[in-house]
Every structure is written in structure tokens, then in C-alpha cells.
Amino acid sequence: MDNRAGEMQVFVRVVETGSFSEAARQLLTSPSTISKLVLRIEQRLGVRLFERSTRHLGLTDEGRLYYERSQALLAELDDIEQALARGANHARGTVRVNASVGFGTWGIEPLLPAFWEAHPDILVDLSLSDDLVDLYLERTDIAFRVGALADSTLRARKIGIARRRMVAAPTYLERHGLPARIEDLDRHNCLGFNFRRASPVWPLRQGGRIVDRMVRGNLLANNGETVRRLAIAGAGIARLADFHVDHDIAAGRLVEVLAESGHDCEEVHALYPGGRHPPQRVRVFLDFMVPRLQAFMKHS
């Protein structure tokens, strides 16, 4: 009997635990049994799935592809069984969602009560972080990303376009003056980020061309919401997405500065693992959220 689904489940558990021994402990079997099963998969496929060393168990390129596809297939199988057991039109289960702190706070969170009204049996496991997560290794169903998309097997649904704005509190500008040229940023406290892809450079428009302007400040934070709150408190100038600060500008808590020098726009997407048919719980979450988030982006 073909038991590839069972083999995939074991393989996925090895990847997620990071070792044969821990996977064996969780599956109530022996490490040698796990090792033989993985070897059997490799022999059948004719590829190596793991790079093995005494201290590290890493995936090869083929191993990562097999892991990604296995997760998608197992999720679809689980969804089929749930749909048949509970009724095909009744979605339930857990949807694991990741988003940046700003987009999650101002875009997703306000929509959740209405979502639960429509789908009371779906548990939303929401994680907010401005760091990029690996959907497969973090077992994430949907990630909302701001910025360019990397080539991957992930599927994407476009939410909208975010434009970066430079903003500061009126109290800060009263103390330090309104910057009139981008060179004036040299004498201002520019609030920054500390995550890996962050840079102390702001791409700005000057004389009809784009220049990368080095900025300095006394804050490096790991999320935009912290930067926003400190900008409102008068700590310095921040550079944040329009959906994150437009409501503060409208309320007078923040003032946009050097508007003519800002230029950079980034696309926002909902990403989810590949496959023609995502699990029902994922599908209903996307179908509910995407059009509403598109409207949010247009009006932010």
C-alpha cells in the first residue's frame, strides 16, 4: 500500500524539530526507524533531502522543495477530511497569520470581529512582527508582506500600494525647525529600524533623481509601531508607510515633511503556500480579508 502521506508527515516532523531523535520522541518511535524512512524517500526520489553533519541537520534545495510541497499537500488532505466530517460549507480550524506590526494593528485587527461573526469556528493565530518569517518553517498559513516579492513557490494576492512618508510631531518641529531640504535631515533625529533588512539610508528624490541619503538618530526599533509612537511623542522624524500614519496626519498628531522628496512605493501582498486549492479555512480568511484590506489601502 502506498503510504507517501505518512512518509511526508514524518519528514515534515523531522524538519520542524530539527533532528531525527526529537522527531522520533514525538512520534513514539526510534531514531533509526526515522533515519531509514528518510533514506527510503531519498532513494525513491533519487535526491538528497538533508545535508547532515554532527551538529546540524539542514535541507538541500530538493529537501526544501519536498518540504514545501509536503506541507501544502498535508494541509489540503486535512482540509478535505474536515470538510467531509463537518460539512463542506462550514469552515473551521486554525489560521496562522503573520503581518507587520503596523499593517496588522491598523489593517487586520479592526476587521477580525466582523470575520468572526461570519466564521465563528475559525481560530486566528495572529503574529505581528516586522521581521520576515519563513512560512513553512514557522508553520504560517498567510503572511501579509510590504515590499518586493522573492521568487518562491508561494502564491500571492495583491492588496495595494504603500507609499513611505516622512513625518514628525508638531512639538518636535517647534523645537528643531521644519526641514526645507533633504540636507537638513543631517541636523535632525531620524528614527530607524534594527531588523536585518533595515538600512540607515533613506531613498529620496533630489533634483529629479533618486539619492540614497544617510540618516542618523538615537533610536533603532524592531517594528514600525514603536517608531510611530515615539514620533508622536516628539522624539524625531520617522519614515513610515502611509497606511500607518495617515490617520495621525489627519488628526494633527503628525505632520508630513519633505513631501516632494519622498518617492518610494511598495506593493502589499497576501502570501500563502502554493497549491491550486488552499485549505478551506485559509481560503475563507483570504476571501474575507483581501477585498476589505484593498479598500483600507485605497482610503489610507
mmCIF file with all atom_site columns, C-alpha atoms in Angstrom, residues 35-247:
data_model
loop_
_atom_site.group_PDB
_atom_site.id
_atom_site.type_symbol
_atom_site.label_atom_id
_atom_site.label_alt_id
_atom_site.label_comp_id
_atom_site.label_asym_id
_atom_site.label_entity_id
_atom_site.label_seq_id
_atom_site.pdbx_PDB_ins_code
_atom_site.Cartn_x
_atom_site.Cartn_y
_atom_site.Cartn_z
_atom_site.occupancy
_atom_site.B_iso_or_equiv
_atom_site.pdbx_formal_charge
_atom_site.auth_seq_id
_atom_site.auth_comp_id
_atom_site.auth_asym_id
_atom_site.auth_atom_id
_atom_site.pdbx_PDB_model_num
ATOM 1   C CA . SER A 1 35  ? 16.508  7.594  9.543   1.00 0.00 ? 35  SER A CA 1
ATOM 2   C CA . LYS A 1 36  ? 15.585  4.537  7.478   1.00 0.00 ? 36  LYS A CA 1
ATOM 3   C CA . LEU A 1 37  ? 12.313  6.129  6.392   1.00 0.00 ? 37  LEU A CA 1
ATOM 4   C CA . VAL A 1 38  ? 14.053  9.319  5.223   1.00 0.00 ? 38  VAL A CA 1
ATOM 5   C CA . LEU A 1 39  ? 16.674  7.230  3.398   1.00 0.00 ? 39  LEU A CA 1
ATOM 6   C CA . ARG A 1 40  ? 13.873  5.311  1.680   1.00 0.00 ? 40  ARG A CA 1
ATOM 7   C CA . ILE A 1 41  ? 12.332  8.585  0.464   1.00 0.00 ? 41  ILE A CA 1
ATOM 8   C CA . GLU A 1 42  ? 15.722  9.785  -0.818  1.00 0.00 ? 42  GLU A CA 1
ATOM 9   C CA . GLN A 1 43  ? 16.349  6.532  -2.650  1.00 0.00 ? 43  GLN A CA 1
ATOM 10  C CA . ARG A 1 44  ? 12.916  6.595  -4.265  1.00 0.00 ? 44  ARG A CA 1
ATOM 11  C CA . LEU A 1 45  ? 13.332  10.220 -5.372  1.00 0.00 ? 45  LEU A CA 1
ATOM 12  C CA . GLY A 1 46  ? 16.991  9.871  -6.307  1.00 0.00 ? 46  GLY A CA 1
ATOM 13  C CA . VAL A 1 47  ? 18.000  13.042 -4.426  1.00 0.00 ? 47  VAL A CA 1
ATOM 14  C CA . ARG A 1 48  ? 19.423  14.029 -1.059  1.00 0.00 ? 48  ARG A CA 1
ATOM 15  C CA . LEU A 1 49  ? 16.926  15.825 1.161   1.00 0.00 ? 49  LEU A CA 1
ATOM 16  C CA . PHE A 1 50  ? 19.220  16.664 4.086   1.00 0.00 ? 50  PHE A CA 1
ATOM 17  C CA . GLU A 1 51  ? 22.756  17.962 4.492   1.00 0.00 ? 51  GLU A CA 1
ATOM 18  C CA . ARG A 1 52  ? 23.870  16.013 7.545   1.00 0.00 ? 52  ARG A CA 1
ATOM 19  C CA . SER A 1 53  ? 26.653  16.915 9.973   1.00 0.00 ? 53  SER A CA 1
ATOM 20  C CA . THR A 1 54  ? 27.379  16.066 13.597  1.00 0.00 ? 54  THR A CA 1
ATOM 21  C CA . ARG A 1 55  ? 25.866  19.357 14.775  1.00 0.00 ? 55  ARG A CA 1
ATOM 22  C CA . HIS A 1 56  ? 23.425  20.415 12.101  1.00 0.00 ? 56  HIS A CA 1
ATOM 23  C CA . LEU A 1 57  ? 20.625  18.963 10.007  1.00 0.00 ? 57  LEU A CA 1
ATOM 24  C CA . GLY A 1 58  ? 19.921  21.243 7.063   1.00 0.00 ? 58  GLY A CA 1
ATOM 25  C CA . LEU A 1 59  ? 17.743  20.964 3.979   1.00 0.00 ? 59  LEU A CA 1
ATOM 26  C CA . THR A 1 60  ? 19.116  20.715 0.467   1.00 0.00 ? 60  THR A CA 1
ATOM 27  C CA . ASP A 1 61  ? 17.322  22.674 -2.274  1.00 0.00 ? 61  ASP A CA 1
ATOM 28  C CA . GLU A 1 62  ? 15.462  19.485 -3.171  1.00 0.00 ? 62  GLU A CA 1
ATOM 29  C CA . GLY A 1 63  ? 14.667  18.927 0.508   1.00 0.00 ? 63  GLY A CA 1
ATOM 30  C CA . ARG A 1 64  ? 13.169  22.397 0.861   1.00 0.00 ? 64  ARG A CA 1
ATOM 31  C CA . LEU A 1 65  ? 11.005  21.873 -2.216  1.00 0.00 ? 65  LEU A CA 1
ATOM 32  C CA . TYR A 1 66  ? 9.835   18.487 -0.897  1.00 0.00 ? 66  TYR A CA 1
ATOM 33  C CA . TYR A 1 67  ? 9.102   20.059 2.500   1.00 0.00 ? 67  TYR A CA 1
ATOM 34  C CA . GLU A 1 68  ? 7.089   22.933 0.997   1.00 0.00 ? 68  GLU A CA 1
ATOM 35  C CA . ARG A 1 69  ? 5.038   20.667 -1.240  1.00 0.00 ? 69  ARG A CA 1
ATOM 36  C CA . SER A 1 70  ? 4.524   18.109 1.535   1.00 0.00 ? 70  SER A CA 1
ATOM 37  C CA . GLN A 1 71  ? 3.151   20.762 3.881   1.00 0.00 ? 71  GLN A CA 1
ATOM 38  C CA . ALA A 1 72  ? 0.754   22.017 1.210   1.00 0.00 ? 72  ALA A CA 1
ATOM 39  C CA . LEU A 1 73  ? -0.480  18.509 0.368   1.00 0.00 ? 73  LEU A CA 1
ATOM 40  C CA . LEU A 1 74  ? -0.924  17.514 4.014   1.00 0.00 ? 74  LEU A CA 1
ATOM 41  C CA . ALA A 1 75  ? -2.835  20.730 4.733   1.00 0.00 ? 75  ALA A CA 1
ATOM 42  C CA . GLU A 1 76  ? -5.128  20.069 1.765   1.00 0.00 ? 76  GLU A CA 1
ATOM 43  C CA . LEU A 1 77  ? -5.699  16.484 2.892   1.00 0.00 ? 77  LEU A CA 1
ATOM 44  C CA . ASP A 1 78  ? -6.580  17.674 6.389   1.00 0.00 ? 78  ASP A CA 1
ATOM 45  C CA . ASP A 1 79  ? -8.972  20.246 4.950   1.00 0.00 ? 79  ASP A CA 1
ATOM 46  C CA . ILE A 1 80  ? -10.725 17.642 2.809   1.00 0.00 ? 80  ILE A CA 1
ATOM 47  C CA . GLU A 1 81  ? -11.309 15.401 5.806   1.00 0.00 ? 81  GLU A CA 1
ATOM 48  C CA . GLN A 1 82  ? -12.548 18.294 7.963   1.00 0.00 ? 82  GLN A CA 1
ATOM 49  C CA . ALA A 1 83  ? -14.918 19.443 5.223   1.00 0.00 ? 83  ALA A CA 1
ATOM 50  C CA . LEU A 1 84  ? -16.392 15.974 4.806   1.00 0.00 ? 84  LEU A CA 1
ATOM 51  C CA . ALA A 1 85  ? -16.656 15.361 8.535   1.00 0.00 ? 85  ALA A CA 1
ATOM 52  C CA . ARG A 1 86  ? -18.289 18.672 9.428   1.00 0.00 ? 86  ARG A CA 1
ATOM 53  C CA . GLY A 1 87  ? -19.962 19.831 6.257   1.00 0.00 ? 87  GLY A CA 1
ATOM 54  C CA . ALA A 1 88  ? -18.282 21.282 3.216   1.00 0.00 ? 88  ALA A CA 1
ATOM 55  C CA . ASN A 1 89  ? -19.765 24.752 3.696   1.00 0.00 ? 89  ASN A CA 1
ATOM 56  C CA . HIS A 1 90  ? -18.718 25.164 7.316   1.00 0.00 ? 90  HIS A CA 1
ATOM 57  C CA . ALA A 1 91  ? -15.133 26.359 7.724   1.00 0.00 ? 91  ALA A CA 1
ATOM 58  C CA . ARG A 1 92  ? -13.335 25.731 10.994  1.00 0.00 ? 92  ARG A CA 1
ATOM 59  C CA . GLY A 1 93  ? -9.831  25.206 12.335  1.00 0.00 ? 93  GLY A CA 1
ATOM 60  C CA . THR A 1 94  ? -6.818  27.433 12.922  1.00 0.00 ? 94  THR A CA 1
ATOM 61  C CA . VAL A 1 95  ? -5.466  30.028 10.500  1.00 0.00 ? 95  VAL A CA 1
ATOM 62  C CA . ARG A 1 96  ? -1.928  31.140 11.349  1.00 0.00 ? 96  ARG A CA 1
ATOM 63  C CA . VAL A 1 97  ? -1.397  34.701 10.123  1.00 0.00 ? 97  VAL A CA 1
ATOM 64  C CA . ASN A 1 98  ? 1.709   36.892 10.149  1.00 0.00 ? 98  ASN A CA 1
ATOM 65  C CA . ALA A 1 99  ? 1.884   40.621 9.348   1.00 0.00 ? 99  ALA A CA 1
ATOM 66  C CA . SER A 1 100 ? 3.988   43.663 10.098  1.00 0.00 ? 100 SER A CA 1
ATOM 67  C CA . VAL A 1 101 ? 3.023   45.364 13.341  1.00 0.00 ? 101 VAL A CA 1
ATOM 68  C CA . GLY A 1 102 ? 1.647   48.444 11.607  1.00 0.00 ? 102 GLY A CA 1
ATOM 69  C CA . PHE A 1 103 ? -0.360  46.611 8.959   1.00 0.00 ? 103 PHE A CA 1
ATOM 70  C CA . GLY A 1 104 ? -1.670  44.123 11.491  1.00 0.00 ? 104 GLY A CA 1
ATOM 71  C CA . THR A 1 105 ? -2.655  46.795 14.003  1.00 0.00 ? 105 THR A CA 1
ATOM 72  C CA . TRP A 1 106 ? -4.363  49.216 11.628  1.00 0.00 ? 106 TRP A CA 1
ATOM 73  C CA . GLY A 1 107 ? -5.456  46.914 8.804   1.00 0.00 ? 107 GLY A CA 1
ATOM 74  C CA . ILE A 1 108 ? -6.184  43.409 10.067  1.00 0.00 ? 108 ILE A CA 1
ATOM 75  C CA . GLU A 1 109 ? -7.184  43.769 13.718  1.00 0.00 ? 109 GLU A CA 1
ATOM 76  C CA . PRO A 1 110 ? -10.201 46.079 13.097  1.00 0.00 ? 110 PRO A CA 1
ATOM 77  C CA . LEU A 1 111 ? -11.630 43.500 10.638  1.00 0.00 ? 111 LEU A CA 1
ATOM 78  C CA . LEU A 1 112 ? -11.429 40.477 12.933  1.00 0.00 ? 112 LEU A CA 1
ATOM 79  C CA . PRO A 1 113 ? -14.708 40.961 14.878  1.00 0.00 ? 113 PRO A CA 1
ATOM 80  C CA . ALA A 1 114 ? -16.686 41.004 11.613  1.00 0.00 ? 114 ALA A CA 1
ATOM 81  C CA . PHE A 1 115 ? -14.735 37.988 10.363  1.00 0.00 ? 115 PHE A CA 1
ATOM 82  C CA . TRP A 1 116 ? -15.655 36.008 13.470  1.00 0.00 ? 116 TRP A CA 1
ATOM 83  C CA . GLU A 1 117 ? -19.288 36.989 13.037  1.00 0.00 ? 117 GLU A CA 1
ATOM 84  C CA . ALA A 1 118 ? -19.180 35.239 9.664   1.00 0.00 ? 118 ALA A CA 1
ATOM 85  C CA . HIS A 1 119 ? -16.855 32.381 10.687  1.00 0.00 ? 119 HIS A CA 1
ATOM 86  C CA . PRO A 1 120 ? -17.172 31.790 14.443  1.00 0.00 ? 120 PRO A CA 1
ATOM 87  C CA . ASP A 1 121 ? -15.384 28.421 14.383  1.00 0.00 ? 121 ASP A CA 1
ATOM 88  C CA . ILE A 1 122 ? -12.095 29.683 12.917  1.00 0.00 ? 122 ILE A CA 1
ATOM 89  C CA . LEU A 1 123 ? -9.305  30.397 15.380  1.00 0.00 ? 123 LEU A CA 1
ATOM 90  C CA . VAL A 1 124 ? -6.995  33.168 14.119  1.00 0.00 ? 124 VAL A CA 1
ATOM 91  C CA . ASP A 1 125 ? -3.446  32.712 15.395  1.00 0.00 ? 125 ASP A CA 1
ATOM 92  C CA . LEU A 1 126 ? -2.092  36.217 14.668  1.00 0.00 ? 126 LEU A CA 1
ATOM 93  C CA . SER A 1 127 ? 1.611   37.085 14.974  1.00 0.00 ? 127 SER A CA 1
ATOM 94  C CA . LEU A 1 128 ? 2.780   40.643 14.340  1.00 0.00 ? 128 LEU A CA 1
ATOM 95  C CA . SER A 1 129 ? 6.430   41.235 13.516  1.00 0.00 ? 129 SER A CA 1
ATOM 96  C CA . ASP A 1 130 ? 8.350   43.435 11.091  1.00 0.00 ? 130 ASP A CA 1
ATOM 97  C CA . ASP A 1 131 ? 10.859  40.607 10.569  1.00 0.00 ? 131 ASP A CA 1
ATOM 98  C CA . LEU A 1 132 ? 10.274  38.355 7.576   1.00 0.00 ? 132 LEU A CA 1
ATOM 99  C CA . VAL A 1 133 ? 9.164   34.864 8.544   1.00 0.00 ? 133 VAL A CA 1
ATOM 100 C CA . ASP A 1 134 ? 9.601   31.621 6.643   1.00 0.00 ? 134 ASP A CA 1
ATOM 101 C CA . LEU A 1 135 ? 6.018   30.475 6.141   1.00 0.00 ? 135 LEU A CA 1
ATOM 102 C CA . TYR A 1 136 ? 6.967   26.829 6.006   1.00 0.00 ? 136 TYR A CA 1
ATOM 103 C CA . LEU A 1 137 ? 9.361   26.678 8.941   1.00 0.00 ? 137 LEU A CA 1
ATOM 104 C CA . GLU A 1 138 ? 7.105   28.889 11.093  1.00 0.00 ? 138 GLU A CA 1
ATOM 105 C CA . ARG A 1 139 ? 4.004   26.904 10.035  1.00 0.00 ? 139 ARG A CA 1
ATOM 106 C CA . THR A 1 140 ? 2.304   30.113 8.857   1.00 0.00 ? 140 THR A CA 1
ATOM 107 C CA . ASP A 1 141 ? -0.742  29.901 6.587   1.00 0.00 ? 141 ASP A CA 1
ATOM 108 C CA . ILE A 1 142 ? -0.819  33.529 5.404   1.00 0.00 ? 142 ILE A CA 1
ATOM 109 C CA . ALA A 1 143 ? 1.718   36.354 5.582   1.00 0.00 ? 143 ALA A CA 1
ATOM 110 C CA . PHE A 1 144 ? 0.960   39.954 4.660   1.00 0.00 ? 144 PHE A CA 1
ATOM 111 C CA . ARG A 1 145 ? 4.154   41.455 3.230   1.00 0.00 ? 145 ARG A CA 1
ATOM 112 C CA . VAL A 1 146 ? 5.120   45.007 2.312   1.00 0.00 ? 146 VAL A CA 1
ATOM 113 C CA . GLY A 1 147 ? 7.835   45.149 -0.350  1.00 0.00 ? 147 GLY A CA 1
ATOM 114 C CA . ALA A 1 148 ? 9.239   43.239 -3.300  1.00 0.00 ? 148 ALA A CA 1
ATOM 115 C CA . LEU A 1 149 ? 8.446   39.542 -3.509  1.00 0.00 ? 149 LEU A CA 1
ATOM 116 C CA . ALA A 1 150 ? 11.202  36.968 -3.682  1.00 0.00 ? 150 ALA A CA 1
ATOM 117 C CA . ASP A 1 151 ? 10.946  34.102 -6.149  1.00 0.00 ? 151 ASP A CA 1
ATOM 118 C CA . SER A 1 152 ? 9.323   31.179 -4.377  1.00 0.00 ? 152 SER A CA 1
ATOM 119 C CA . THR A 1 153 ? 6.599   28.591 -4.601  1.00 0.00 ? 153 THR A CA 1
ATOM 120 C CA . LEU A 1 154 ? 4.322   30.856 -2.563  1.00 0.00 ? 154 LEU A CA 1
ATOM 121 C CA . ARG A 1 155 ? 1.143   32.207 -4.120  1.00 0.00 ? 155 ARG A CA 1
ATOM 122 C CA . ALA A 1 156 ? 0.287   35.906 -3.791  1.00 0.00 ? 156 ALA A CA 1
ATOM 123 C CA . ARG A 1 157 ? -2.784  38.134 -3.838  1.00 0.00 ? 157 ARG A CA 1
ATOM 124 C CA . LYS A 1 158 ? -2.112  41.841 -4.227  1.00 0.00 ? 158 LYS A CA 1
ATOM 125 C CA . ILE A 1 159 ? -3.571  44.120 -1.557  1.00 0.00 ? 159 ILE A CA 1
ATOM 126 C CA . GLY A 1 160 ? -2.405  47.536 -2.746  1.00 0.00 ? 160 GLY A CA 1
ATOM 127 C CA . ILE A 1 161 ? 0.403   50.096 -2.868  1.00 0.00 ? 161 ILE A CA 1
ATOM 128 C CA . ALA A 1 162 ? 2.010   51.697 0.195   1.00 0.00 ? 162 ALA A CA 1
ATOM 129 C CA . ARG A 1 163 ? 3.919   54.984 -0.059  1.00 0.00 ? 163 ARG A CA 1
ATOM 130 C CA . ARG A 1 164 ? 6.515   55.962 2.514   1.00 0.00 ? 164 ARG A CA 1
ATOM 131 C CA . ARG A 1 165 ? 6.014   59.311 4.248   1.00 0.00 ? 165 ARG A CA 1
ATOM 132 C CA . MET A 1 166 ? 8.437   61.270 6.421   1.00 0.00 ? 166 MET A CA 1
ATOM 133 C CA . VAL A 1 167 ? 6.604   62.566 9.474   1.00 0.00 ? 167 VAL A CA 1
ATOM 134 C CA . ALA A 1 168 ? 7.242   64.303 12.782  1.00 0.00 ? 168 ALA A CA 1
ATOM 135 C CA . ALA A 1 169 ? 5.182   65.650 15.668  1.00 0.00 ? 169 ALA A CA 1
ATOM 136 C CA . PRO A 1 170 ? 4.356   69.366 15.774  1.00 0.00 ? 170 PRO A CA 1
ATOM 137 C CA . THR A 1 171 ? 6.164   69.597 19.133  1.00 0.00 ? 171 THR A CA 1
ATOM 138 C CA . TYR A 1 172 ? 9.360   68.212 17.602  1.00 0.00 ? 172 TYR A CA 1
ATOM 139 C CA . LEU A 1 173 ? 9.191   70.623 14.656  1.00 0.00 ? 173 LEU A CA 1
ATOM 140 C CA . GLU A 1 174 ? 8.606   73.548 17.025  1.00 0.00 ? 174 GLU A CA 1
ATOM 141 C CA . ARG A 1 175 ? 11.835  72.692 18.856  1.00 0.00 ? 175 ARG A CA 1
ATOM 142 C CA . HIS A 1 176 ? 14.016  71.751 15.879  1.00 0.00 ? 176 HIS A CA 1
ATOM 143 C CA . GLY A 1 177 ? 12.508  73.512 12.890  1.00 0.00 ? 177 GLY A CA 1
ATOM 144 C CA . LEU A 1 178 ? 10.906  72.265 9.693   1.00 0.00 ? 178 LEU A CA 1
ATOM 145 C CA . PRO A 1 179 ? 13.404  70.707 7.263   1.00 0.00 ? 179 PRO A CA 1
ATOM 146 C CA . ALA A 1 180 ? 13.260  72.571 3.934   1.00 0.00 ? 180 ALA A CA 1
ATOM 147 C CA . ARG A 1 181 ? 15.792  70.452 2.005   1.00 0.00 ? 181 ARG A CA 1
ATOM 148 C CA . ILE A 1 182 ? 16.896  66.863 2.368   1.00 0.00 ? 182 ILE A CA 1
ATOM 149 C CA . GLU A 1 183 ? 20.318  68.144 3.500   1.00 0.00 ? 183 GLU A CA 1
ATOM 150 C CA . ASP A 1 184 ? 18.516  69.488 6.577   1.00 0.00 ? 184 ASP A CA 1
ATOM 151 C CA . LEU A 1 185 ? 17.976  65.899 7.727   1.00 0.00 ? 185 LEU A CA 1
ATOM 152 C CA . ASP A 1 186 ? 21.646  65.906 8.803   1.00 0.00 ? 186 ASP A CA 1
ATOM 153 C CA . ARG A 1 187 ? 20.690  68.026 11.815  1.00 0.00 ? 187 ARG A CA 1
ATOM 154 C CA . HIS A 1 188 ? 17.567  66.084 12.699  1.00 0.00 ? 188 HIS A CA 1
ATOM 155 C CA . ASN A 1 189 ? 16.999  62.957 14.781  1.00 0.00 ? 189 ASN A CA 1
ATOM 156 C CA . CYS A 1 190 ? 15.842  60.313 12.309  1.00 0.00 ? 190 CYS A CA 1
ATOM 157 C CA . LEU A 1 191 ? 14.208  57.275 13.872  1.00 0.00 ? 191 LEU A CA 1
ATOM 158 C CA . GLY A 1 192 ? 15.308  53.951 12.383  1.00 0.00 ? 192 GLY A CA 1
ATOM 159 C CA . PHE A 1 193 ? 14.993  50.175 12.447  1.00 0.00 ? 193 PHE A CA 1
ATOM 160 C CA . ASN A 1 194 ? 17.240  47.354 13.605  1.00 0.00 ? 194 ASN A CA 1
ATOM 161 C CA . PHE A 1 195 ? 15.924  44.334 11.718  1.00 0.00 ? 195 PHE A CA 1
ATOM 162 C CA . ARG A 1 196 ? 18.260  42.598 9.288   1.00 0.00 ? 196 ARG A CA 1
ATOM 163 C CA . ARG A 1 197 ? 16.986  44.111 6.053   1.00 0.00 ? 197 ARG A CA 1
ATOM 164 C CA . ALA A 1 198 ? 16.933  47.654 7.506   1.00 0.00 ? 198 ALA A CA 1
ATOM 165 C CA . SER A 1 199 ? 19.430  50.275 6.333   1.00 0.00 ? 199 SER A CA 1
ATOM 166 C CA . PRO A 1 200 ? 20.448  53.707 7.688   1.00 0.00 ? 200 PRO A CA 1
ATOM 167 C CA . VAL A 1 201 ? 19.696  55.056 4.196   1.00 0.00 ? 201 VAL A CA 1
ATOM 168 C CA . TRP A 1 202 ? 16.509  56.780 3.049   1.00 0.00 ? 202 TRP A CA 1
ATOM 169 C CA . PRO A 1 203 ? 15.983  56.837 -0.761  1.00 0.00 ? 203 PRO A CA 1
ATOM 170 C CA . LEU A 1 204 ? 14.851  60.398 -1.536  1.00 0.00 ? 204 LEU A CA 1
ATOM 171 C CA . ARG A 1 205 ? 14.177  62.491 -4.623  1.00 0.00 ? 205 ARG A CA 1
ATOM 172 C CA . GLN A 1 206 ? 16.586  65.382 -5.223  1.00 0.00 ? 206 GLN A CA 1
ATOM 173 C CA . GLY A 1 207 ? 16.981  67.411 -8.409  1.00 0.00 ? 207 GLY A CA 1
ATOM 174 C CA . GLY A 1 208 ? 14.945  64.973 -10.466 1.00 0.00 ? 208 GLY A CA 1
ATOM 175 C CA . ARG A 1 209 ? 16.902  61.897 -9.395  1.00 0.00 ? 209 ARG A CA 1
ATOM 176 C CA . ILE A 1 210 ? 16.843  59.436 -6.537  1.00 0.00 ? 210 ILE A CA 1
ATOM 177 C CA . VAL A 1 211 ? 19.615  59.663 -3.962  1.00 0.00 ? 211 VAL A CA 1
ATOM 178 C CA . ASP A 1 212 ? 20.325  57.415 -1.005  1.00 0.00 ? 212 ASP A CA 1
ATOM 179 C CA . ARG A 1 213 ? 20.563  59.715 1.989   1.00 0.00 ? 213 ARG A CA 1
ATOM 180 C CA . MET A 1 214 ? 22.388  58.549 5.097   1.00 0.00 ? 214 MET A CA 1
ATOM 181 C CA . VAL A 1 215 ? 20.429  59.424 8.231   1.00 0.00 ? 215 VAL A CA 1
ATOM 182 C CA . ARG A 1 216 ? 21.249  59.253 11.924  1.00 0.00 ? 216 ARG A CA 1
ATOM 183 C CA . GLY A 1 217 ? 19.256  59.127 15.110  1.00 0.00 ? 217 GLY A CA 1
ATOM 184 C CA . ASN A 1 218 ? 19.111  57.809 18.651  1.00 0.00 ? 218 ASN A CA 1
ATOM 185 C CA . LEU A 1 219 ? 16.557  55.043 18.059  1.00 0.00 ? 219 LEU A CA 1
ATOM 186 C CA . LEU A 1 220 ? 16.662  51.703 16.271  1.00 0.00 ? 220 LEU A CA 1
ATOM 187 C CA . ALA A 1 221 ? 13.441  49.717 16.765  1.00 0.00 ? 221 ALA A CA 1
ATOM 188 C CA . ASN A 1 222 ? 12.280  46.338 15.523  1.00 0.00 ? 222 ASN A CA 1
ATOM 189 C CA . ASN A 1 223 ? 8.814   47.481 14.426  1.00 0.00 ? 223 ASN A CA 1
ATOM 190 C CA . GLY A 1 224 ? 7.076   50.464 12.873  1.00 0.00 ? 224 GLY A CA 1
ATOM 191 C CA . GLU A 1 225 ? 4.520   50.889 15.631  1.00 0.00 ? 225 GLU A CA 1
ATOM 192 C CA . THR A 1 226 ? 7.233   51.709 18.172  1.00 0.00 ? 226 THR A CA 1
ATOM 193 C CA . VAL A 1 227 ? 8.736   54.214 15.731  1.00 0.00 ? 227 VAL A CA 1
ATOM 194 C CA . ARG A 1 228 ? 5.284   55.748 15.149  1.00 0.00 ? 228 ARG A CA 1
ATOM 195 C CA . ARG A 1 229 ? 4.542   56.160 18.859  1.00 0.00 ? 229 ARG A CA 1
ATOM 196 C CA . LEU A 1 230 ? 7.912   57.779 19.542  1.00 0.00 ? 230 LEU A CA 1
ATOM 197 C CA . ALA A 1 231 ? 7.452   60.117 16.587  1.00 0.00 ? 231 ALA A CA 1
ATOM 198 C CA . ILE A 1 232 ? 4.090   61.187 18.050  1.00 0.00 ? 232 ILE A CA 1
ATOM 199 C CA . ALA A 1 233 ? 5.868   61.737 21.387  1.00 0.00 ? 233 ALA A CA 1
ATOM 200 C CA . GLY A 1 234 ? 8.209   64.208 19.670  1.00 0.00 ? 234 GLY A CA 1
ATOM 201 C CA . ALA A 1 235 ? 11.343  62.050 19.554  1.00 0.00 ? 235 ALA A CA 1
ATOM 202 C CA . GLY A 1 236 ? 12.259  62.723 15.920  1.00 0.00 ? 236 GLY A CA 1
ATOM 203 C CA . ILE A 1 237 ? 11.425  62.235 12.243  1.00 0.00 ? 237 ILE A CA 1
ATOM 204 C CA . ALA A 1 238 ? 10.094  58.852 11.127  1.00 0.00 ? 238 ALA A CA 1
ATOM 205 C CA . ARG A 1 239 ? 9.688   57.320 7.676   1.00 0.00 ? 239 ARG A CA 1
ATOM 206 C CA . LEU A 1 240 ? 6.638   55.059 7.634   1.00 0.00 ? 240 LEU A CA 1
ATOM 207 C CA . ALA A 1 241 ? 4.003   53.718 5.253   1.00 0.00 ? 241 ALA A CA 1
ATOM 208 C CA . ASP A 1 242 ? 1.001   55.930 4.538   1.00 0.00 ? 242 ASP A CA 1
ATOM 209 C CA . PHE A 1 243 ? -1.470  53.346 5.897   1.00 0.00 ? 243 PHE A CA 1
ATOM 210 C CA . HIS A 1 244 ? 0.445   53.539 9.175   1.00 0.00 ? 244 HIS A CA 1
ATOM 211 C CA . VAL A 1 245 ? 0.421   57.322 9.678   1.00 0.00 ? 245 VAL A CA 1
ATOM 212 C CA . ASP A 1 246 ? -2.301  58.923 7.513   1.00 0.00 ? 246 ASP A CA 1
ATOM 213 C CA . HIS A 1 247 ? -4.782  58.838 10.400  1.00 0.00 ? 247 HIS A CA 1
#
